Short mmCIF file of N, CA, C and O in Angstrom, two decimals:
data_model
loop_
_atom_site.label_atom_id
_atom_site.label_comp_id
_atom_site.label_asym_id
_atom_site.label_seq_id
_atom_site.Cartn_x
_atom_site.Cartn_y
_atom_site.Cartn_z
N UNK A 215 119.35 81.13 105.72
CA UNK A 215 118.62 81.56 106.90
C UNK A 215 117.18 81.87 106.50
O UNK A 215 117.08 82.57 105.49
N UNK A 216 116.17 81.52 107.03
CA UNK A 216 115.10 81.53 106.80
C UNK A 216 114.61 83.22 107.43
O UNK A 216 115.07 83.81 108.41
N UNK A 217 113.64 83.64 106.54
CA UNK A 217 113.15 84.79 107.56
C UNK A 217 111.47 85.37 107.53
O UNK A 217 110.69 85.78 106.67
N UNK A 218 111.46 85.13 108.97
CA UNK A 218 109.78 85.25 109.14
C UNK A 218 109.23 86.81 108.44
O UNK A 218 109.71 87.94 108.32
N UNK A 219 107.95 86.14 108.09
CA UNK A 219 107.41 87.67 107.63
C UNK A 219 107.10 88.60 108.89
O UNK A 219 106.80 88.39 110.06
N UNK A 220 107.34 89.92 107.96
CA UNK A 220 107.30 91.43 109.52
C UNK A 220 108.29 91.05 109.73
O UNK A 220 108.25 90.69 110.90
N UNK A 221 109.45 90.83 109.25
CA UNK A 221 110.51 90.87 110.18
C UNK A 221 112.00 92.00 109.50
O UNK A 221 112.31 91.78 108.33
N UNK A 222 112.48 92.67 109.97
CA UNK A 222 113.40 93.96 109.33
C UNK A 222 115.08 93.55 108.99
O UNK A 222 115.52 92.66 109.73
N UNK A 223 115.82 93.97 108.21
CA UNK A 223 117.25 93.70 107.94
C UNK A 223 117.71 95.26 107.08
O UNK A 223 117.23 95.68 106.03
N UNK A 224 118.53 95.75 107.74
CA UNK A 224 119.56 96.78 107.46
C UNK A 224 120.40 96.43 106.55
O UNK A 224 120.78 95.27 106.42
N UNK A 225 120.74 97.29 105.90
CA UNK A 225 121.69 97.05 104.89
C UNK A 225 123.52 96.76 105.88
O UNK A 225 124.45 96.11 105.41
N UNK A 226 123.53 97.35 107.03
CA UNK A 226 124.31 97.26 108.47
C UNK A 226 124.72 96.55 108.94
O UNK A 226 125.89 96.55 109.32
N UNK A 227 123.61 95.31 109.15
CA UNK A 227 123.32 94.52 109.95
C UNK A 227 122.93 93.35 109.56
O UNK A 227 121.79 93.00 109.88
N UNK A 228 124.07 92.12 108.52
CA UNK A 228 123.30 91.21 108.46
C UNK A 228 122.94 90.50 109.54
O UNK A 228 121.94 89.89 109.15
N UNK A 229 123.11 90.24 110.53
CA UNK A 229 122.19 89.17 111.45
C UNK A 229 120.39 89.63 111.78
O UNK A 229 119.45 88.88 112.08
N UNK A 230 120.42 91.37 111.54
CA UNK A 230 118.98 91.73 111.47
C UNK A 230 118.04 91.04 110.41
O UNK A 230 118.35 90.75 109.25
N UNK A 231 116.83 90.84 111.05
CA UNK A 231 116.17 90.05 109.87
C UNK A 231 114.90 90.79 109.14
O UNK A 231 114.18 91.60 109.72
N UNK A 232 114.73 90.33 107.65
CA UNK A 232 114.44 91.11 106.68
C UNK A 232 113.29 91.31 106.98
O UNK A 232 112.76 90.59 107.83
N UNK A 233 112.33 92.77 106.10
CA UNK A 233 110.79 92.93 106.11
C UNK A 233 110.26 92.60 105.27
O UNK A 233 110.67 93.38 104.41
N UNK A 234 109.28 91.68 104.61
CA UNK A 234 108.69 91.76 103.39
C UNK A 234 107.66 92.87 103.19
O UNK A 234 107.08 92.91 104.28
N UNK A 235 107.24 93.56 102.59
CA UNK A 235 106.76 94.09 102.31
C UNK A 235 105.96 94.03 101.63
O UNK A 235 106.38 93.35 100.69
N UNK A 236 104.16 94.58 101.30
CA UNK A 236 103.39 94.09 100.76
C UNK A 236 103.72 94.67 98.87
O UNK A 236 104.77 95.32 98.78
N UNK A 237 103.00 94.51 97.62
CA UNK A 237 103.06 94.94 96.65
C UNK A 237 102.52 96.06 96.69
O UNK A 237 101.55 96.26 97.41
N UNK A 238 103.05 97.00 95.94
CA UNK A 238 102.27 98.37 95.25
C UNK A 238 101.62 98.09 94.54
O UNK A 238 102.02 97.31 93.68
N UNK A 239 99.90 98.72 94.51
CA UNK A 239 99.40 98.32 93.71
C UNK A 239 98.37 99.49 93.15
O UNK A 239 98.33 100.56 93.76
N UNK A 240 97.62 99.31 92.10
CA UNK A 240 97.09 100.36 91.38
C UNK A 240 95.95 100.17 91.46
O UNK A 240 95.59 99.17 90.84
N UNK A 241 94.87 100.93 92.19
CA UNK A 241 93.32 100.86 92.59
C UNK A 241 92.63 100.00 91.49
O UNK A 241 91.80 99.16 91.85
N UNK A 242 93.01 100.20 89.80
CA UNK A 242 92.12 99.63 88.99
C UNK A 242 92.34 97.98 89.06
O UNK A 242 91.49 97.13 88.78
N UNK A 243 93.93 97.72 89.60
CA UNK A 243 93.79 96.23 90.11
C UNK A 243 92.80 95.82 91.11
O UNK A 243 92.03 94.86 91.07
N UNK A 244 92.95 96.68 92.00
CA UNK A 244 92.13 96.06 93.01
C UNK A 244 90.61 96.10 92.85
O UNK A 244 89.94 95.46 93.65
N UNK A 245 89.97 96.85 91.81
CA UNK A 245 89.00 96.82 92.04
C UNK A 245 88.69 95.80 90.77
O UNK A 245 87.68 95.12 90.92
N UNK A 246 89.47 95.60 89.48
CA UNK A 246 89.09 94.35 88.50
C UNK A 246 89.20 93.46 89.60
O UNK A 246 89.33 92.48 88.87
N UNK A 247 89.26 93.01 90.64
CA UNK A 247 89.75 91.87 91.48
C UNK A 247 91.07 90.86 91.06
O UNK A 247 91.19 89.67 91.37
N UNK A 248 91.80 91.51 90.44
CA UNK A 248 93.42 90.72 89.83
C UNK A 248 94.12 90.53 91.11
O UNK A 248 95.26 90.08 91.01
N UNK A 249 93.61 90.82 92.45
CA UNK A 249 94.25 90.65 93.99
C UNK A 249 93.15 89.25 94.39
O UNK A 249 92.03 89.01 93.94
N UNK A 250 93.85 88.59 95.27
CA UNK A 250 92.71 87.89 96.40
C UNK A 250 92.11 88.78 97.39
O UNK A 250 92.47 89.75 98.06
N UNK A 251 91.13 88.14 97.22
CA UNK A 251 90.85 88.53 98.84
C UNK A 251 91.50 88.23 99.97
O UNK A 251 91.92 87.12 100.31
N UNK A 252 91.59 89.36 100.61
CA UNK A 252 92.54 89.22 101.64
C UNK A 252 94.26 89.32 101.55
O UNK A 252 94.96 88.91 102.47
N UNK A 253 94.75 89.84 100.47
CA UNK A 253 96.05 90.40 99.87
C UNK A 253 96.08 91.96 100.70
O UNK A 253 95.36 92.91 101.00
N UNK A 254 97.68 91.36 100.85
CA UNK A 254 98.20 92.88 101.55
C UNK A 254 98.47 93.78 100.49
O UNK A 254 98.92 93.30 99.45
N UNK A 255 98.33 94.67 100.56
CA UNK A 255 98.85 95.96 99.25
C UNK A 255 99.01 97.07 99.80
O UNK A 255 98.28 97.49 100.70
N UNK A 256 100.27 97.84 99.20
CA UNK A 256 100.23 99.84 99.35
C UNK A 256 99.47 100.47 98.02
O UNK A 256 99.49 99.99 96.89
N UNK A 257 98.98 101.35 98.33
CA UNK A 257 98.63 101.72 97.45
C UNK A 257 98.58 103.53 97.63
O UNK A 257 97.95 104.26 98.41
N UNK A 258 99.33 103.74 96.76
CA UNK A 258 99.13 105.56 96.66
C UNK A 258 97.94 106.36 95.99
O UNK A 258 97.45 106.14 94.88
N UNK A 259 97.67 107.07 96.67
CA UNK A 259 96.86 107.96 95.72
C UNK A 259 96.29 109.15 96.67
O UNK A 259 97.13 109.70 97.39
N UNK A 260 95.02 109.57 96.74
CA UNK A 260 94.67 110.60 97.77
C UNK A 260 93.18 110.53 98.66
O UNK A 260 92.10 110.16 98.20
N UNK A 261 93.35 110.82 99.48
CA UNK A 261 91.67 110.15 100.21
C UNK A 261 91.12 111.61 99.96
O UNK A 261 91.59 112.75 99.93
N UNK A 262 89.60 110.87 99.78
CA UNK A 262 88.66 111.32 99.44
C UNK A 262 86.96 111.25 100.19
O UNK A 262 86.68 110.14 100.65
N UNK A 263 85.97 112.25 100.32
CA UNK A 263 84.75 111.62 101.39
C UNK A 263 84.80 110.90 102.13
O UNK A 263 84.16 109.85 102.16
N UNK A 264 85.88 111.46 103.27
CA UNK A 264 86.45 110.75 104.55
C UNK A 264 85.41 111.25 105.51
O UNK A 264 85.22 112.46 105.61
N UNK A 265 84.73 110.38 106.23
CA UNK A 265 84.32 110.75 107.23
C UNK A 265 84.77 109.86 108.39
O UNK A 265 85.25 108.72 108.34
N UNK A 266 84.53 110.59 109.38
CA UNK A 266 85.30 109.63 110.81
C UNK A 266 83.93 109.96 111.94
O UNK A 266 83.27 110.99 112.11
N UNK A 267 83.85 108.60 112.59
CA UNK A 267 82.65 108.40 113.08
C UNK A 267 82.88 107.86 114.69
O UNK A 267 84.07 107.71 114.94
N UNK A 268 82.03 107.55 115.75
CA UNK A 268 82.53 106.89 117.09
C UNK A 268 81.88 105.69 116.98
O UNK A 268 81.03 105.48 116.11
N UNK A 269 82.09 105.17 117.52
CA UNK A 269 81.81 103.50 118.14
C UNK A 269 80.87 103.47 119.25
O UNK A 269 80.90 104.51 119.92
N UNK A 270 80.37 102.92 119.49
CA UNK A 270 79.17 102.66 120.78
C UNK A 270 80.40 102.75 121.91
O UNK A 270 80.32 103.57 122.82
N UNK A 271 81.57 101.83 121.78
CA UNK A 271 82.32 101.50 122.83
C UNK A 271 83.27 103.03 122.28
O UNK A 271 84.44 102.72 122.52
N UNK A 272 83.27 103.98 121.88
CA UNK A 272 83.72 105.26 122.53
C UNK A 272 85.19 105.40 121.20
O UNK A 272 86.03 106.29 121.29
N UNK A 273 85.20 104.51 120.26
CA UNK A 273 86.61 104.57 119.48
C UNK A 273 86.22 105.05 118.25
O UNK A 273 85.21 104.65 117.68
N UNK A 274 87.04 105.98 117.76
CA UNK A 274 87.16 106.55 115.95
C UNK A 274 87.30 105.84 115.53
O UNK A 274 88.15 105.11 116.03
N UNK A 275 86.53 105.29 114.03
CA UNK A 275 87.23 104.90 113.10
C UNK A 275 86.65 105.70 111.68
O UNK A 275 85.73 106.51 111.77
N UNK A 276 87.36 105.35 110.26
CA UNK A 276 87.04 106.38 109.03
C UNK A 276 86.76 105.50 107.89
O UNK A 276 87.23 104.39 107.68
N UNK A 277 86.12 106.00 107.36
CA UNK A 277 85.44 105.71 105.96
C UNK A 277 85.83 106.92 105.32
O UNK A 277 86.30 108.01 105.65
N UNK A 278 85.32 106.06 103.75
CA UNK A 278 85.86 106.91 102.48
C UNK A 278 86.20 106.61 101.00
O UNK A 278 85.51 106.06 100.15
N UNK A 279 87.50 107.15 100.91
CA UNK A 279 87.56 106.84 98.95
C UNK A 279 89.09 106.81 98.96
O UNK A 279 89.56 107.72 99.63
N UNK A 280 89.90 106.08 98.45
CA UNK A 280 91.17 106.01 98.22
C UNK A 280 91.12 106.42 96.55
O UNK A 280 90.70 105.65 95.69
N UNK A 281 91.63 107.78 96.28
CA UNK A 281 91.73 107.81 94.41
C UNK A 281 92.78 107.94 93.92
O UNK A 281 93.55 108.70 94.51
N UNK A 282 93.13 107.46 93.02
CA UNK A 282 94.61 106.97 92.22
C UNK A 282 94.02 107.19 91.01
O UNK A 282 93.19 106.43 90.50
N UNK A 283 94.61 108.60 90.35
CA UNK A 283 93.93 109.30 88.63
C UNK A 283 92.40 109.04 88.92
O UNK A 283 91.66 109.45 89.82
N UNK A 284 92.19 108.21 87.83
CA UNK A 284 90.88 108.24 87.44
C UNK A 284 90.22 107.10 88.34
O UNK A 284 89.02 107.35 88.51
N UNK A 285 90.53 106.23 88.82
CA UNK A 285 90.12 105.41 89.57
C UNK A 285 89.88 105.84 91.12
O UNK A 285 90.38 106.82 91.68
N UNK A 286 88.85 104.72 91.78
CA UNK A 286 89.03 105.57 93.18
C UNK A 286 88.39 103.76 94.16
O UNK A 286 87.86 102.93 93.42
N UNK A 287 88.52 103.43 95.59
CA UNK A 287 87.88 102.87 95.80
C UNK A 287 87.52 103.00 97.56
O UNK A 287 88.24 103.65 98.32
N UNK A 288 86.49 102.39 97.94
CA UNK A 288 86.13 102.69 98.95
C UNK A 288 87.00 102.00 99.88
O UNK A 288 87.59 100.97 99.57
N UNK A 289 87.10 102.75 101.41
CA UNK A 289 88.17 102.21 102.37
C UNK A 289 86.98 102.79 103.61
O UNK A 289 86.01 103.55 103.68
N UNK A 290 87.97 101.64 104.69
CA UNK A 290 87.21 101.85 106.02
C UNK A 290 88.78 101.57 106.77
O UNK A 290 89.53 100.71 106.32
N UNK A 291 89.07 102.29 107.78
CA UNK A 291 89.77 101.70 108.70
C UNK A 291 89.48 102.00 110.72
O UNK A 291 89.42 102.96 111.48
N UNK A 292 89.40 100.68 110.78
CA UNK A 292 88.29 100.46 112.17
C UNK A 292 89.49 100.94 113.37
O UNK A 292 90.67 101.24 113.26
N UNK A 293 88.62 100.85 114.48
CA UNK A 293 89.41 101.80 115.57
C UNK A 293 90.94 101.57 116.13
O UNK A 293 91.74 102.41 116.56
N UNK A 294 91.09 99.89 115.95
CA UNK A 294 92.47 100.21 116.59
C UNK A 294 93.85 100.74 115.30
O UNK A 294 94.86 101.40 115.53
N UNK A 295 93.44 100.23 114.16
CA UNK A 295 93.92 101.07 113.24
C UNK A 295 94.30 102.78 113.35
O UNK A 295 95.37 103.38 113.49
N UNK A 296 92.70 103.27 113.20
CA UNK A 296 92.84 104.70 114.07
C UNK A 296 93.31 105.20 114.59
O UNK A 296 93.78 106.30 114.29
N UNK A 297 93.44 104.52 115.85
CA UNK A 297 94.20 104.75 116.71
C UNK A 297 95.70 105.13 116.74
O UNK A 297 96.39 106.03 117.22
N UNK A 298 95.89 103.95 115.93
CA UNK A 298 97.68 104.25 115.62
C UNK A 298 98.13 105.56 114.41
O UNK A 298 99.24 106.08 114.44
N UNK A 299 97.46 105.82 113.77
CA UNK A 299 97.61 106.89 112.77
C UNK A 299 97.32 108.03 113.25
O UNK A 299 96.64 108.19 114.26
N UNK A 300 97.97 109.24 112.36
CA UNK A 300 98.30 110.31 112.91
C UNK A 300 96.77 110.85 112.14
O UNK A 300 96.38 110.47 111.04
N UNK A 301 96.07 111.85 113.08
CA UNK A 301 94.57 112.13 112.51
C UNK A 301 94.92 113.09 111.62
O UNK A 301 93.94 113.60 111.08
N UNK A 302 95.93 113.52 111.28
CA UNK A 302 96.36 114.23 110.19
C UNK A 302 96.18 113.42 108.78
O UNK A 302 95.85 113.81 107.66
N UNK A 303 96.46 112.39 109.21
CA UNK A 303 96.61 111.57 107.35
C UNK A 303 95.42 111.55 107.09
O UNK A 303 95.19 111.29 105.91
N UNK A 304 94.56 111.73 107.72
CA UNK A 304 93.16 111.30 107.10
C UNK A 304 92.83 112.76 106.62
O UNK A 304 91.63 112.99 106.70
N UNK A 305 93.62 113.86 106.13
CA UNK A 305 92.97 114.71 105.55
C UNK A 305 92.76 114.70 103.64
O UNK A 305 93.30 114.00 102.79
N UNK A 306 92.07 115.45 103.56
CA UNK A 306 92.07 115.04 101.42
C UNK A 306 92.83 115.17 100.46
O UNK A 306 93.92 115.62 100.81
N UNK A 307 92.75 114.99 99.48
CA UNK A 307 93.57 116.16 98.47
C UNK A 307 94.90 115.72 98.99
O UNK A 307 95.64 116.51 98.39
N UNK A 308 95.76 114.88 99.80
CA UNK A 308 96.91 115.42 99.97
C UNK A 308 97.48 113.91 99.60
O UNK A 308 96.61 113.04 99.63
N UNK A 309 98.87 113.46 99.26
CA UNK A 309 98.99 112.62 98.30
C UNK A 309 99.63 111.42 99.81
O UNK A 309 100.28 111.86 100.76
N UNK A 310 99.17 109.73 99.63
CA UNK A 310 99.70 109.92 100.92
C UNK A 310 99.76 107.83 100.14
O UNK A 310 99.08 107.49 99.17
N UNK A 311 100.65 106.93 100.86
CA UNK A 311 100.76 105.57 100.74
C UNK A 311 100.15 105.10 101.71
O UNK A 311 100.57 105.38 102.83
N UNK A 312 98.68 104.03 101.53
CA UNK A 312 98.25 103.23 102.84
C UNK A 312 98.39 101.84 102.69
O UNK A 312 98.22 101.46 101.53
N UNK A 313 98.59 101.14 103.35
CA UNK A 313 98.63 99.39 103.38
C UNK A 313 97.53 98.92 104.40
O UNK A 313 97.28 99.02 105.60
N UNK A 314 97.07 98.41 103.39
CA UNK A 314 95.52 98.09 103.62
C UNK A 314 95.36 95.92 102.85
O UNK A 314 96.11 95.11 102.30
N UNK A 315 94.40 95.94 103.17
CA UNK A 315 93.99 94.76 102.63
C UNK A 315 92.66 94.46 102.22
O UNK A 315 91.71 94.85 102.90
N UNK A 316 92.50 93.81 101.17
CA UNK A 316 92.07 93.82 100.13
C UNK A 316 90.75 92.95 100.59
O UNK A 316 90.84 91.72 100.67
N UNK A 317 89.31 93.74 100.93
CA UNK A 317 88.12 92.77 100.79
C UNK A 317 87.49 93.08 100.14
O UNK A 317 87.04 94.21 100.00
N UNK A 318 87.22 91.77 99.29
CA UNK A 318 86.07 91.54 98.49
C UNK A 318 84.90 90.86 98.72
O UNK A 318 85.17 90.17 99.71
N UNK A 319 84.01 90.69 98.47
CA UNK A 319 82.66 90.73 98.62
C UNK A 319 81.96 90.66 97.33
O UNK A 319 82.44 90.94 96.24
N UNK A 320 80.64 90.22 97.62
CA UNK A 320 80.05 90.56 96.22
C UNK A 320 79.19 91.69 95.72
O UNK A 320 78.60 91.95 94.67
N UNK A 321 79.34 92.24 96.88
CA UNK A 321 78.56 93.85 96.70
C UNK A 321 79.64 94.47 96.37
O UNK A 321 79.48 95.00 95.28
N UNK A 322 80.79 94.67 96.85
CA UNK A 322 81.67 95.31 96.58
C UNK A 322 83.16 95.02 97.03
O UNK A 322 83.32 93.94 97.60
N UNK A 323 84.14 95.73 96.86
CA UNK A 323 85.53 96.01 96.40
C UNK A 323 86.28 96.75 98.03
O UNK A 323 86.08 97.97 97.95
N UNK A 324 86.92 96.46 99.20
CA UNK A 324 86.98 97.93 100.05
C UNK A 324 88.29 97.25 100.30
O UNK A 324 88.74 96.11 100.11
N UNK A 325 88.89 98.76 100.97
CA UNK A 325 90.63 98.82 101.21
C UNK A 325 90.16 98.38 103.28
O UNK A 325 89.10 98.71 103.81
N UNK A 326 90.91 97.87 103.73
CA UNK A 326 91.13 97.56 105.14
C UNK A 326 92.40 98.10 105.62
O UNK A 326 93.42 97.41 105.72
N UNK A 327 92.32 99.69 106.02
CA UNK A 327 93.77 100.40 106.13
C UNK A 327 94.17 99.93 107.43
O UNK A 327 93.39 99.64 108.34
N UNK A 328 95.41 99.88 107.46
CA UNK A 328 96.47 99.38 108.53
C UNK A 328 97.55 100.63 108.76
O UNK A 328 98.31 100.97 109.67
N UNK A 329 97.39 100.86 108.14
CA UNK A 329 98.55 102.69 108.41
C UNK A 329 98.20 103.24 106.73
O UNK A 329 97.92 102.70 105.66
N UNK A 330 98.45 105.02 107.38
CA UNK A 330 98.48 105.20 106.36
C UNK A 330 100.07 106.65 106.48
O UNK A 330 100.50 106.89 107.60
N UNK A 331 100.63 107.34 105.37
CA UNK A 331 102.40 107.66 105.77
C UNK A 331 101.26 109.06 104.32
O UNK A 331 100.43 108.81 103.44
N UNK A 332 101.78 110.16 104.72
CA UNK A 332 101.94 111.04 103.44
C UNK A 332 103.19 111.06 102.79
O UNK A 332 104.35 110.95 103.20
N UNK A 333 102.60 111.24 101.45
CA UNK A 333 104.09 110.60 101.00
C UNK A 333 104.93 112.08 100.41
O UNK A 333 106.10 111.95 100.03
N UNK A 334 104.36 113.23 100.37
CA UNK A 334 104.87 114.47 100.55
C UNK A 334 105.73 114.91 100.98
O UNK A 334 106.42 115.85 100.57
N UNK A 335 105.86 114.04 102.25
CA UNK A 335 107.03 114.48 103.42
C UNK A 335 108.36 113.65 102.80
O UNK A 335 109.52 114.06 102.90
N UNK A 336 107.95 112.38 102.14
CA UNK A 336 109.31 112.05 101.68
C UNK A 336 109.13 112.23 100.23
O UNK A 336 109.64 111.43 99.45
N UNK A 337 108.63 112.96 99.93
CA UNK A 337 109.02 113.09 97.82
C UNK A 337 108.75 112.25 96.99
O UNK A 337 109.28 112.04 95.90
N UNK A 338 107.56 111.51 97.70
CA UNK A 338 106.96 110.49 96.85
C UNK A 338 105.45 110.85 96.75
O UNK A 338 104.85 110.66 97.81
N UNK A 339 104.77 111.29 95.79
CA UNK A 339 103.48 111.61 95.69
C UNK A 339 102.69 110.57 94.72
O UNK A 339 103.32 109.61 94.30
N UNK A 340 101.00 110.79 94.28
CA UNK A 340 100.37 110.12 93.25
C UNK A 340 101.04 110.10 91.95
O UNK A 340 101.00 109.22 91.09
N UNK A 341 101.73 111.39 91.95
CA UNK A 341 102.39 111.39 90.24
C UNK A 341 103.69 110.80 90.41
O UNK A 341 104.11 110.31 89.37
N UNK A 342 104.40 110.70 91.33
CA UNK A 342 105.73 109.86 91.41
C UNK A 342 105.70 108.65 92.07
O UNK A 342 105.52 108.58 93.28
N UNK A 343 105.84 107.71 91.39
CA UNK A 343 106.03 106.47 92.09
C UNK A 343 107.02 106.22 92.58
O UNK A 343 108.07 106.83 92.39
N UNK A 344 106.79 104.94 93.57
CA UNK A 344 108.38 104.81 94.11
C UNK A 344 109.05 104.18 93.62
O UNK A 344 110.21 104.09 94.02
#
């Protein structure tokens, strides 16, 4: 059986169909560029010089720093993103998994967040991997 990507399967339920899921990955990958551009990735660690800003057309979105140890890299995630996340995750210091995608450029390296989950709440932090 073939199965489209985004798509979910229960351990329950074989006729449900499976999720792929992007790789975990470690900021110093992404920023040597060992990803494409345009690669899906999670990546844990803790945001950092978050600021959140409006749009002409009236929508939040946030900038900032994704840091994992010693490494750290810049992230933006634009309004309809925003939108869907809880304005809680975007606080600092607090240990949290985002899936983002990976642009590169030749000025620079940035995360494109798509959600982001604290990973506190389920017992997965920067020092514990999953």
């Amino acid at each position: 059986m073939s199965v489209p990507y985004g798509s979910l399967r229960t351990m329950n339920n074989d006729d449900a169909l499976r999720r792929d899921l992007p790789p975990l990955v470690k900021v110093r990958v992404a920023l040597n560029q060992d990803v494409l551009d345009g690669t899906h990735v999670v990546v844990h660690g803790v945001l950092a010089e978050v600021a959140v800003r409006a749009t002409e057309e009236g929508g939040d979105w946030a900038a900032g720093r994704v840091v994992d140890g010693q490494d750290s890299i810049e992230f933006i995630t634009f309004p309809r993103a925003f939108a869907r996340i809880d304005r809680s995750c975007f606080q600092i210091d607090r240990p949290v998994a985002v899936t983002a995608w990976v642009s590169i450029s030749a000025e620079r390296t940035t995360l494109v967040i798509n959600s982001i989950v604290h990973t506190d709440y389920i017992g997965i932090g920067h020092d514990r991997p999953l």
